């Protein structure tokens, strides 16, 4: 027991002597020891900064996560619907544009058609007048349109035919133009041409 205590005391004495020598070391050794600790502190600072930056980048990336596929699909479907509705309405509007039927062109053609038709009926009556007067060498019977006016046309029948031809051609032109046909003027033009041809023939042979 005594030997163990003596050994312990000798050991403690050596340790204390070693600590005293370390405290009395030269300033150069202290500076060297301090310099050897500085890199460790610098590395710790650098590592701390790097870790802080990584944490910030990770946080910002997590805050900007992409939207769920269902949200993206709903947004794309809404965009498609909004984009197609005006297109459909514009197609419907283009398919059925508003047409002004009674414009200057229509009225002018209708007036020419009606005037030439009544002129044809008026000159057709020359044949009846010649027949009643007993004139020879001139037309005194209706030959070209006897199925309409009769062989010896009367005033009432002649103007009834003119009215029917005028109204019929005007209605046909109105119907075609109302249904967007580009040949809407054909009935009026055809009636005008045939009537003027009849007027010329009546004036040449019956007057």
Coordinates of C-alpha atoms in Angstrom, one line a residue:
X1 CA 0.0 0.0 0.0
X2 CA 2.8 2.4 0.9
X3 CA 4.6 1.6 -2.3
X4 CA 1.5 2.4 -4.4
X5 CA 1.1 5.8 -2.7
X6 CA 4.8 6.6 -3.2
X7 CA 4.5 5.6 -6.9
X8 CA 1.4 7.8 -7.3
X9 CA 3.1 10.8 -5.8
X10 CA 6.2 10.4 -8.0
X11 CA 4.0 10.2 -11.0
X12 CA 2.1 13.4 -10.1
X13 CA 5.4 15.2 -9.4
X14 CA 6.6 14.3 -12.9
X15 CA 3.4 15.5 -14.5
X16 CA 3.6 18.8 -12.6
X17 CA 7.2 19.3 -13.7
X18 CA 6.2 18.6 -17.3
X19 CA 3.4 21.2 -17.2
X20 CA 5.8 23.8 -15.7
X21 CA 8.2 23.3 -18.6
X22 CA 5.4 23.7 -21.1
X23 CA 4.4 27.0 -19.5
X24 CA 8.0 28.3 -19.6
X25 CA 8.4 27.5 -23.3
X26 CA 9.7 30.3 -25.5
X27 CA 7.4 32.8 -27.2
X28 CA 8.5 31.3 -30.6
X29 CA 7.1 27.9 -29.7
X30 CA 3.8 29.6 -28.5
X31 CA 3.5 31.4 -31.8
X32 CA 4.2 28.2 -33.7
X33 CA 1.6 26.4 -31.6
X34 CA -0.9 29.2 -32.2
X35 CA -0.1 29.2 -35.9
X36 CA -0.7 25.5 -36.0
X37 CA -4.2 26.1 -34.6
X38 CA -5.2 28.9 -37.0
X39 CA -5.7 26.7 -40.1
X40 CA -8.1 24.6 -38.1
X41 CA -10.3 27.6 -37.2
X42 CA -10.1 28.9 -40.8
X43 CA -11.3 25.6 -42.1
X44 CA -14.1 25.5 -39.7
X45 CA -15.2 29.0 -40.8
X46 CA -15.1 28.0 -44.5
X47 CA -17.0 24.8 -43.9
X48 CA -19.7 26.7 -41.9
X49 CA -20.1 29.2 -44.7
X50 CA -20.4 26.4 -47.3
X51 CA -22.9 24.5 -45.3
X52 CA -25.0 27.7 -44.8
X53 CA -25.0 28.4 -48.5
X54 CA -26.0 24.9 -49.3
X55 CA -28.9 25.1 -46.8
X56 CA -30.1 28.4 -48.5
X57 CA -30.0 26.9 -52.0
X58 CA -31.8 23.8 -50.8
X59 CA -34.5 25.9 -49.2
X60 CA -35.0 28.1 -52.2
X61 CA -35.2 25.1 -54.5
X62 CA -37.8 23.5 -52.3
X63 CA -39.9 26.6 -52.3
X64 CA -40.0 26.5 -56.1
X65 CA -41.3 23.0 -56.6
X66 CA -43.2 22.4 -59.9
X67 CA -47.0 22.4 -59.9
X68 CA -48.9 19.1 -59.7
X69 CA -49.8 17.6 -63.1
X70 CA -53.5 17.9 -62.4
X71 CA -53.1 21.7 -62.0
X72 CA -51.1 22.0 -65.2
X73 CA -53.8 20.0 -67.1
X74 CA -56.6 22.1 -65.8
X75 CA -54.8 25.3 -66.7
X76 CA -54.0 24.0 -70.3
X77 CA -57.6 22.9 -70.7
X78 CA -58.9 26.3 -69.7
X79 CA -56.5 28.0 -72.1
X80 CA -57.7 25.8 -74.9
X81 CA -61.3 26.5 -74.2
X82 CA -60.7 30.3 -74.0
X83 CA -58.8 30.1 -77.3
X84 CA -61.3 28.1 -79.2
X85 CA -64.5 30.0 -78.3
X86 CA -63.7 33.2 -80.3
X87 CA -62.6 31.1 -83.2
X88 CA -65.9 29.2 -83.3
X89 CA -67.9 32.4 -83.0
X90 CA -65.9 34.1 -85.8
X91 CA -66.4 31.0 -88.0
X92 CA -70.2 31.2 -87.4
X93 CA -70.2 34.9 -88.2
X94 CA -68.2 34.4 -91.4
X95 CA -70.5 31.6 -92.5
X96 CA -73.6 33.7 -92.4
X97 CA -72.8 37.3 -93.1
X98 CA -75.5 39.9 -93.3
X99 CA -76.4 40.9 -96.8
X100 CA -78.3 44.0 -97.7
X101 CA -80.7 42.8 -100.4
X102 CA -82.3 46.1 -101.5
X103 CA -79.3 48.2 -102.4
X104 CA -78.8 50.5 -105.4
X105 CA -77.8 47.7 -107.7
X106 CA -80.8 45.6 -107.0
X107 CA -83.3 48.5 -107.3
X108 CA -81.7 49.7 -110.6
X109 CA -81.9 46.3 -112.2
X110 CA -85.5 45.8 -111.0
X111 CA -86.5 49.2 -112.5
X112 CA -84.9 48.4 -115.8
X113 CA -86.5 44.9 -115.9
X114 CA -90.0 46.3 -115.0
X115 CA -89.8 49.2 -117.5
X116 CA -88.6 47.0 -120.4
X117 CA -91.4 44.4 -119.6
X118 CA -94.2 47.0 -119.7
X119 CA -92.7 48.5 -122.8
X120 CA -92.8 45.1 -124.5
X121 CA -96.4 44.7 -123.5
X122 CA -97.3 48.2 -124.8
X123 CA -95.7 47.6 -128.2
X124 CA -97.3 44.2 -128.4
X125 CA -100.7 46.0 -128.5
X126 CA -99.7 47.5 -131.9
X127 CA -100.6 44.2 -133.4
X128 CA -104.1 44.4 -132.0
X129 CA -104.5 48.1 -133.2
X130 CA -103.4 47.1 -136.7
X131 CA -105.9 44.2 -136.7
X132 CA -108.7 46.5 -135.6
X133 CA -107.7 49.1 -138.1
X134 CA -107.5 46.5 -140.9
X135 CA -104.0 47.4 -141.9
X136 CA -102.1 45.2 -144.3
X137 CA -98.4 44.8 -144.7
X138 CA -97.7 45.2 -141.0
X139 CA -98.1 42.7 -138.1
X140 CA -101.7 42.4 -137.1
X141 CA -101.4 39.2 -135.0
X142 CA -99.1 38.2 -132.2
X143 CA -96.9 35.4 -133.4
X144 CA -93.8 35.2 -131.2
X145 CA -95.6 35.1 -127.7
X146 CA -99.1 34.1 -128.6
X147 CA -99.1 31.6 -125.8
X148 CA -98.8 34.6 -123.4
X149 CA -100.7 37.4 -125.0
X150 CA -103.0 35.6 -127.3
X151 CA -103.3 36.1 -131.1
X152 CA -105.0 39.4 -130.7
X153 CA -103.8 40.6 -127.3
X154 CA -106.1 42.7 -125.1
X155 CA -104.9 45.6 -122.9
X156 CA -105.7 43.8 -119.7
X157 CA -104.0 40.6 -120.7
X158 CA -100.9 42.4 -122.0
X159 CA -100.4 44.3 -118.8
X160 CA -101.2 41.3 -116.6
X161 CA -98.4 39.4 -118.4
X162 CA -96.0 42.3 -117.9
X163 CA -96.9 42.5 -114.1
X164 CA -96.3 38.7 -113.7
X165 CA -93.0 38.8 -115.6
X166 CA -91.7 41.8 -113.6
X167 CA -92.8 40.4 -110.1
X168 CA -91.5 36.9 -111.0
X169 CA -88.0 38.1 -112.0
X170 CA -87.7 40.4 -109.0
X171 CA -88.8 37.7 -106.6
X172 CA -86.3 35.2 -108.1
X173 CA -83.5 37.7 -107.8
X174 CA -84.5 38.5 -104.2
X175 CA -84.5 34.8 -103.3
X176 CA -81.1 34.1 -104.8
X177 CA -79.5 37.1 -103.2
X178 CA -81.1 36.3 -99.8
X179 CA -79.4 32.8 -100.0
X180 CA -76.0 34.3 -101.0
X181 CA -76.0 33.2 -104.6
X182 CA -73.7 35.2 -106.9
X183 CA -76.1 34.7 -109.8
X184 CA -78.9 36.6 -108.1
X185 CA -79.0 39.3 -110.9
X186 CA -79.5 36.7 -113.6
X187 CA -83.4 36.7 -113.5
X188 CA -83.6 40.5 -113.8
X189 CA -81.0 40.7 -116.5
X190 CA -82.6 37.9 -118.6
X191 CA -86.1 39.5 -118.3
X192 CA -84.7 42.9 -119.3
X193 CA -82.9 41.4 -122.4
X194 CA -85.9 39.4 -123.6
X195 CA -88.3 42.3 -123.1
X196 CA -86.0 44.8 -124.9
X197 CA -85.7 42.3 -127.8
X198 CA -89.5 42.2 -128.0
X199 CA -89.7 45.9 -128.0
X200 CA -87.3 46.2 -130.9
X201 CA -89.1 43.6 -132.9
X202 CA -92.5 45.2 -132.3
X203 CA -91.3 48.6 -133.2
X204 CA -89.7 47.2 -136.5
X205 CA -92.6 45.1 -137.7
X206 CA -95.8 46.5 -136.1
X207 CA -95.4 50.3 -136.0

